PDB file of C-alpha atoms in Angstrom:
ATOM      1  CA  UNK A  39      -6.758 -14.154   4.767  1.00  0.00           C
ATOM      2  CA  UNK A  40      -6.345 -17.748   6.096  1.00  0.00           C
ATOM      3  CA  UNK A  41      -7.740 -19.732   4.852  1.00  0.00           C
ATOM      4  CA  UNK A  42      -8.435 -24.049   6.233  1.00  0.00           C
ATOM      5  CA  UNK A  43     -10.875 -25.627   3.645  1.00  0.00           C
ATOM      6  CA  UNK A  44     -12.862 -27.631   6.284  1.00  0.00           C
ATOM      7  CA  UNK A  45     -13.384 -27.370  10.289  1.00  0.00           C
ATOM      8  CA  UNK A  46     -15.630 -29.988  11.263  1.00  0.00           C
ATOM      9  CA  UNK A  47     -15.886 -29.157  14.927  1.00  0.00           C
ATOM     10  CA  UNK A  48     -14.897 -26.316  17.403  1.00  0.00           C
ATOM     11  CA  UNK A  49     -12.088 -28.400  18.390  1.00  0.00           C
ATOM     12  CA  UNK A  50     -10.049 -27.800  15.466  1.00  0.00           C
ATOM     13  CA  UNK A  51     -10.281 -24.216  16.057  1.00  0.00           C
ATOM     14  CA  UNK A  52      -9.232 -24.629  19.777  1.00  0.00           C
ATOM     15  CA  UNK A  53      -6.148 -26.492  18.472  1.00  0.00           C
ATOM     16  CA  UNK A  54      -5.268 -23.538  16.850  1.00  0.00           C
ATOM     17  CA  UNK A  55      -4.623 -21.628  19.342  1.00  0.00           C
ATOM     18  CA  UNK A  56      -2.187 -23.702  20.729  1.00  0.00           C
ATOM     19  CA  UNK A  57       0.034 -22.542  17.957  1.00  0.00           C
ATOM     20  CA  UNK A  58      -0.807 -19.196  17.560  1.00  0.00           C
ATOM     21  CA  UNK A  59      -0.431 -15.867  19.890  1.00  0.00           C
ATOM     22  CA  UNK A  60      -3.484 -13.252  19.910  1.00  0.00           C
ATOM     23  CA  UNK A  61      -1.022 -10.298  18.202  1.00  0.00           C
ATOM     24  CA  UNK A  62      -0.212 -13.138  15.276  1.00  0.00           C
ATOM     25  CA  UNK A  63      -3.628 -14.027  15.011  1.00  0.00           C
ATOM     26  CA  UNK A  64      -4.911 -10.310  15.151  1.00  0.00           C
ATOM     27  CA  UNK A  65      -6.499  -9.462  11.135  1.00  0.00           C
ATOM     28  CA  UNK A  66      -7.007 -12.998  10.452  1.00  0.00           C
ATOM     29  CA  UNK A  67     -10.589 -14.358   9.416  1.00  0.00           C
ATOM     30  CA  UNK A  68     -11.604 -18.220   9.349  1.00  0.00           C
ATOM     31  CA  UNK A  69     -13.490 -18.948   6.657  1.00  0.00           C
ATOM     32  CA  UNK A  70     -15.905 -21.992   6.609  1.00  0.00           C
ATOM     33  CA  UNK A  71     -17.414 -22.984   3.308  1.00  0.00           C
ATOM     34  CA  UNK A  72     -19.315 -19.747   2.801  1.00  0.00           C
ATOM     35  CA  UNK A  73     -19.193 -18.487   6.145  1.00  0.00           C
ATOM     36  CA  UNK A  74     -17.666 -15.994   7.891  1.00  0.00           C
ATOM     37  CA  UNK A  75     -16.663 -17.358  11.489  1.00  0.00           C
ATOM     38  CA  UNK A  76     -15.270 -15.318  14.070  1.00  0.00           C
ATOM     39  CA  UNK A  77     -11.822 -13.798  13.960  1.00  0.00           C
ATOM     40  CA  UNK A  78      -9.241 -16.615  14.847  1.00  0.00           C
ATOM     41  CA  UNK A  79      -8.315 -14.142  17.597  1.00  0.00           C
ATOM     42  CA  UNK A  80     -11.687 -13.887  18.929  1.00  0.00           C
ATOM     43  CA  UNK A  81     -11.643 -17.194  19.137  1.00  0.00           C
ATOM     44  CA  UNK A  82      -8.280 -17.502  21.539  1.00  0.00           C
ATOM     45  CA  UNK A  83     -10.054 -15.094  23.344  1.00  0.00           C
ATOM     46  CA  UNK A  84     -12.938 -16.931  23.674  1.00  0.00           C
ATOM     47  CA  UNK A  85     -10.766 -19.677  25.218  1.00  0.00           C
ATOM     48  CA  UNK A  86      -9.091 -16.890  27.838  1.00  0.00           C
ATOM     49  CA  UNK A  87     -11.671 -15.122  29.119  1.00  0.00           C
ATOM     50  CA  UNK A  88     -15.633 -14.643  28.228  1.00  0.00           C
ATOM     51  CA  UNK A  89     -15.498 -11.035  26.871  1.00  0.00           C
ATOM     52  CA  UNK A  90     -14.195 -10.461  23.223  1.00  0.00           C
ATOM     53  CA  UNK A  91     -13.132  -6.797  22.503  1.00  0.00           C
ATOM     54  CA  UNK A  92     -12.456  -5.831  18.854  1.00  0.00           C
ATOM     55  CA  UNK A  93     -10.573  -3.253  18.173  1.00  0.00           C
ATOM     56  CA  UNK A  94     -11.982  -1.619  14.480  1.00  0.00           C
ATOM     57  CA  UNK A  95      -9.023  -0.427  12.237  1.00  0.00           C
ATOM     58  CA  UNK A  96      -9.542   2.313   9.665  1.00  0.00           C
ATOM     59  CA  UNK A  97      -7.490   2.532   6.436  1.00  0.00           C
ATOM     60  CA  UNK A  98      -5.104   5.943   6.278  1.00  0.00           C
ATOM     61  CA  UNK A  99      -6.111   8.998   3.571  1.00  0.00           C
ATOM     62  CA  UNK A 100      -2.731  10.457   4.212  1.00  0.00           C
ATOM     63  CA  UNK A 101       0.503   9.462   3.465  1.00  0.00           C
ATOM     64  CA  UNK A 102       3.752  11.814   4.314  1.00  0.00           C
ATOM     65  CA  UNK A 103       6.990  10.152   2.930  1.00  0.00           C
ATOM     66  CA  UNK A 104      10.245  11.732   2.333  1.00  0.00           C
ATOM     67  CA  UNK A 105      13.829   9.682   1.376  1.00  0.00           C
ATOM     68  CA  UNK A 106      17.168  10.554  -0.457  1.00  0.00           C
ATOM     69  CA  UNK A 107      16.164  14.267  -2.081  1.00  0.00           C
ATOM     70  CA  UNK A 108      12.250  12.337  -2.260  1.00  0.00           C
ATOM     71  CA  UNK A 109       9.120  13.997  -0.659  1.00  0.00           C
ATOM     72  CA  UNK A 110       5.609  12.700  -1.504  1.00  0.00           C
ATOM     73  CA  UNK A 111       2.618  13.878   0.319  1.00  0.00           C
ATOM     74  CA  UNK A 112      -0.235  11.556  -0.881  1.00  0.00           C
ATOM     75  CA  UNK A 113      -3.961  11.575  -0.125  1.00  0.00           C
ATOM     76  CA  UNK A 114      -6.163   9.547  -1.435  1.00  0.00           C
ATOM     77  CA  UNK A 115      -9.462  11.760  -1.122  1.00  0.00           C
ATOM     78  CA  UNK A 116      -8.968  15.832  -0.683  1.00  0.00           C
ATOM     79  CA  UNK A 117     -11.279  18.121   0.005  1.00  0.00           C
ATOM     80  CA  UNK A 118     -12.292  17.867  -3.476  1.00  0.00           C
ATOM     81  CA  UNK A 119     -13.218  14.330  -3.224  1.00  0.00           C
ATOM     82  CA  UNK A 120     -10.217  13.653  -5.728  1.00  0.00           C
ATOM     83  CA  UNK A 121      -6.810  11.884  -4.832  1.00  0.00           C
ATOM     84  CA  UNK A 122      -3.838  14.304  -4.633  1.00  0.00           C
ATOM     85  CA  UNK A 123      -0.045  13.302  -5.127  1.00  0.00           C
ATOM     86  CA  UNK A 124       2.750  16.209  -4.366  1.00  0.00           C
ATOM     87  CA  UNK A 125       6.475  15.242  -5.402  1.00  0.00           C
ATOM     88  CA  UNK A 126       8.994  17.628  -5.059  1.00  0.00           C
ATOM     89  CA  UNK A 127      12.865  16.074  -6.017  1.00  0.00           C
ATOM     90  CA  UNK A 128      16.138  18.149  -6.188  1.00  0.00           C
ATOM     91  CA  UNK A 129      15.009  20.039  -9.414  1.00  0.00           C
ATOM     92  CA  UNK A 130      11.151  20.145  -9.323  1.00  0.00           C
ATOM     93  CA  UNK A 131       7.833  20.319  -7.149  1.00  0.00           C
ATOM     94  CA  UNK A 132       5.030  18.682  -8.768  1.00  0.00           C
ATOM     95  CA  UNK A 133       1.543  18.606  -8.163  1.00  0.00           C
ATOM     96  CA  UNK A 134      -0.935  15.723  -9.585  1.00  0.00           C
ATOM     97  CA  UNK A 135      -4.840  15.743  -9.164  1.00  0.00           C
ATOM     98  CA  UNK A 136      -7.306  12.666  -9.754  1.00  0.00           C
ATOM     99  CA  UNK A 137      -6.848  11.281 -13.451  1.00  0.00           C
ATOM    100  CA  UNK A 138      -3.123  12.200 -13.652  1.00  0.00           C
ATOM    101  CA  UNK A 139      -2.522   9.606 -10.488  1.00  0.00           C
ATOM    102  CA  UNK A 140      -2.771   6.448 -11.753  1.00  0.00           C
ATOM    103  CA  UNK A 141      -3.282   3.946  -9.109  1.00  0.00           C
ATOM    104  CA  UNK A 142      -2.696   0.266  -9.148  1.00  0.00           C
ATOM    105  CA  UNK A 143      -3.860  -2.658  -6.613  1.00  0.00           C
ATOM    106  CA  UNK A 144      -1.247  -5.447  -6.712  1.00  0.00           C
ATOM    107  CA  UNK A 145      -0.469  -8.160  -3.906  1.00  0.00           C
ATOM    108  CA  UNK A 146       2.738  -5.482  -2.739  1.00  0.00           C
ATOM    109  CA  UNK A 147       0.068  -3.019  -1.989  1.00  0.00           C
ATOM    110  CA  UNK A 148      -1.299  -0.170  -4.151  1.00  0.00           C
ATOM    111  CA  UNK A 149       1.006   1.062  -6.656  1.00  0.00           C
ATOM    112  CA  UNK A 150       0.453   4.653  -7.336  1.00  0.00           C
ATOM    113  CA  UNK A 151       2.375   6.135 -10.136  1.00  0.00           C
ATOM    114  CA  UNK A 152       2.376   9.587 -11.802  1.00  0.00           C
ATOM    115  CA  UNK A 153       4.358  11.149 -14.937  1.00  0.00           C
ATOM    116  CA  UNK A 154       7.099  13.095 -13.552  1.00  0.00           C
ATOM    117  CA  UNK A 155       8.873  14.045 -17.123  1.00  0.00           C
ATOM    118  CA  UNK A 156       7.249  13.993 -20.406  1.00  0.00           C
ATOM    119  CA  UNK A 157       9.141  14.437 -24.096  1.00  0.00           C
ATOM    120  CA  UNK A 158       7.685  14.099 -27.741  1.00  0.00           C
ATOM    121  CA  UNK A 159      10.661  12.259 -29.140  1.00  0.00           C
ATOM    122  CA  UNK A 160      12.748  10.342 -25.918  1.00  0.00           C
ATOM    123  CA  UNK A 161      10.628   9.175 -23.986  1.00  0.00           C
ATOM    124  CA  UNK A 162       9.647   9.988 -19.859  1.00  0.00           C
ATOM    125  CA  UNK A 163      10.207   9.360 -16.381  1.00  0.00           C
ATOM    126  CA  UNK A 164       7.185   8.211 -14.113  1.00  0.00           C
ATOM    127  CA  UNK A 165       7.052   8.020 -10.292  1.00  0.00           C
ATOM    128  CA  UNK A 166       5.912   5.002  -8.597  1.00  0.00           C
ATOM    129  CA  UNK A 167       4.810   5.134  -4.634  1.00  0.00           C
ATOM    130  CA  UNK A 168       4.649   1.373  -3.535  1.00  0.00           C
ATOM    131  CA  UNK A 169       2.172   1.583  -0.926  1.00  0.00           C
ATOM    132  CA  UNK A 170       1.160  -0.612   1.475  1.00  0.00           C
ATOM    133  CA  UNK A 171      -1.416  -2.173   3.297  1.00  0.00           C
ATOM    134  CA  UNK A 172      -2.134  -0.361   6.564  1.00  0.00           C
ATOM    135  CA  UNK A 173      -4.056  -0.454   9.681  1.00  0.00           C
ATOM    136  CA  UNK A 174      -5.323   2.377  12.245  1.00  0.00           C
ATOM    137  CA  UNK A 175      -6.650   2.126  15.396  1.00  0.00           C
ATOM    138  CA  UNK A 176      -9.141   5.592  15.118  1.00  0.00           C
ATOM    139  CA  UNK A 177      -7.198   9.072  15.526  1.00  0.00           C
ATOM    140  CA  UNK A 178      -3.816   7.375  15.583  1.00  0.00           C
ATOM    141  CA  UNK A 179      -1.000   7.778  13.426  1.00  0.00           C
ATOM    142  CA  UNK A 180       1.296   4.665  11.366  1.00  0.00           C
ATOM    143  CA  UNK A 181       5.232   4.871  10.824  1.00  0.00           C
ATOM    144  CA  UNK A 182       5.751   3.636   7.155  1.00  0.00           C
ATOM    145  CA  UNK A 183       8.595   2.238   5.935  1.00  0.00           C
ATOM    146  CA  UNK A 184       8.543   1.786   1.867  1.00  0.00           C
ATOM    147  CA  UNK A 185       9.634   2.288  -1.574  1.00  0.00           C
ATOM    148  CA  UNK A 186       9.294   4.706  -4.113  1.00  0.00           C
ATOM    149  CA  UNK A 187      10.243   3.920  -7.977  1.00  0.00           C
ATOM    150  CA  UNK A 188      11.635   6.574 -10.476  1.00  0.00           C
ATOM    151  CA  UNK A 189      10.960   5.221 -14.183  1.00  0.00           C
ATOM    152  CA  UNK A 190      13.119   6.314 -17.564  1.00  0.00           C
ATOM    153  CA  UNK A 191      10.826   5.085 -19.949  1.00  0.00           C
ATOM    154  CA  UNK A 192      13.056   5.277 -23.220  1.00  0.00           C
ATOM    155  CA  UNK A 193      11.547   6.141 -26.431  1.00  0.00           C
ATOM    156  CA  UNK A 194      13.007   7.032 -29.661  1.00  0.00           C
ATOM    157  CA  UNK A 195      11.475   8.135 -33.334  1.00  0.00           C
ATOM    158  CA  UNK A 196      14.063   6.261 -34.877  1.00  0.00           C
ATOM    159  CA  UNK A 197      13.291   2.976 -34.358  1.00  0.00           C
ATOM    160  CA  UNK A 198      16.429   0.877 -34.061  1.00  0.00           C
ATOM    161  CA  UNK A 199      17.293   2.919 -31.156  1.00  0.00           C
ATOM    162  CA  UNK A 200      14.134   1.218 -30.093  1.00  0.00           C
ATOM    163  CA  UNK A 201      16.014  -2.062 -29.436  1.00  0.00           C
ATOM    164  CA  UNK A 202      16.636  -3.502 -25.808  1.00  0.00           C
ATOM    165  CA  UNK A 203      15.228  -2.822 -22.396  1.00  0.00           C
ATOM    166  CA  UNK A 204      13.523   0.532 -22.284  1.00  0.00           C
ATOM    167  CA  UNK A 205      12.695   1.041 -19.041  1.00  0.00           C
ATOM    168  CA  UNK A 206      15.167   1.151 -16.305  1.00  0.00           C
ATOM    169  CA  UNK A 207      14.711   1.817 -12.882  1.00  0.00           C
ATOM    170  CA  UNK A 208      15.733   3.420  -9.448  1.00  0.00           C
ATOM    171  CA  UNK A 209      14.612   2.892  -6.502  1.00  0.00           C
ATOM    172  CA  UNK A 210      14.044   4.583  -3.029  1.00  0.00           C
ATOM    173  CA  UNK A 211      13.322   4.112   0.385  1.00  0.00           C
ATOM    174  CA  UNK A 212      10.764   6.218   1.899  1.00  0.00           C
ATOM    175  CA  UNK A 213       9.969   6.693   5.468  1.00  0.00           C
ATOM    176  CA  UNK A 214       7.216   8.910   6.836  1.00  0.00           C
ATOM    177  CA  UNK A 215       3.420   8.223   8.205  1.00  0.00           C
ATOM    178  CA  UNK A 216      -0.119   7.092   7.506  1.00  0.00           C
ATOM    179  CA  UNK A 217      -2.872   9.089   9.279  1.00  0.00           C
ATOM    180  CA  UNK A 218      -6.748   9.602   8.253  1.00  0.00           C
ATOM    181  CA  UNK A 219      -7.693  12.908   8.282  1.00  0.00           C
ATOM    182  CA  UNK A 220     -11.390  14.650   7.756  1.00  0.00           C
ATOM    183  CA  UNK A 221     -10.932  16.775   4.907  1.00  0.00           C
TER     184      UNK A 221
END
């Protein structure tokens, strides 16, 4: 969100557009005190032509990634009204449903991690799907470009093994899509 602390006349905003282009203005809102003011690209507009269009984005359910020997299939609401998260690596094909997804908002995006290996006495490995922020114009479909994080989470009953980092990490790139689907 942009953000300018005070506009005290239309003006300002018309200087604005000198600066920016409708695509690099498209998602931005000027905020006024308390106020919600028109898009700053509705506002270029404005000074273009009479008629403002907005174009109404919808967030993807349905992420399809897939990188090195990664696939993740990722939905935030099935059928069931629950998320769902399927990983499948070189050795395994895992399926996760609502509370064993654990997801995350963070400035990156939404982190969205799941246990992938579990032990009593060393520790595990969790799967992290860094995923970001996306826009859909209705019925369309979003190439994704991202990164997914495997997690060795070291853990020992004898406690001076305990010592040191105990996490370390690996990381891949995932490419795939974002759609929204009825389910």
């Amino acid at each position: 969100m942009l953000e300018i602390p005070s506009i005290q006349q239309a003006g300002s905003i018309m200087r604005l557009r000198k600066f920016f282009t409708p695509a690099a203005l498209a998602g931005f809102t000027l905020l006024v005190g308390t106020v919600s003011a028109p898009t700053l690209a509705q506002v270029y507009q404005q000074g273009q032509s009479s008629q403002v269009t907005s174009n109404t984005a919808t967030k993807p359910n349905l992420y399809n990634l897939k990188g090195g020997q990664i696939q993740i299939t990722y939905s935030t609401s099935g059928i069931d009204g629950k998320p769902h998260f399927n990983y499948q690596d070189a050795q395994q094909t895992l399926s996760f449903v609502g509370g064993e997804i654990r997801t995350t908002p963070s400035e990156l995006g939404t982190l969205v991690s799941v246990s992938i290996r579990r032990t009593v006495d060393t520790g595990s490995t969790s799967f992290t799907l860094l995923v970001p922020n996306v826009n859909l114009n209705q019925g369309k479909t979003a190439q994704v470009t991202t990164e997914g994080i495997t997690t060795v989470h070291r853990f020992s009953v004898i406690p001076k093994f305990n010592q040191g980092q105990t996490e370390s990490y690996a990381v891949t790139p995932l490419t795939g899509t974002a759609r929204s689907v009825a389910f």
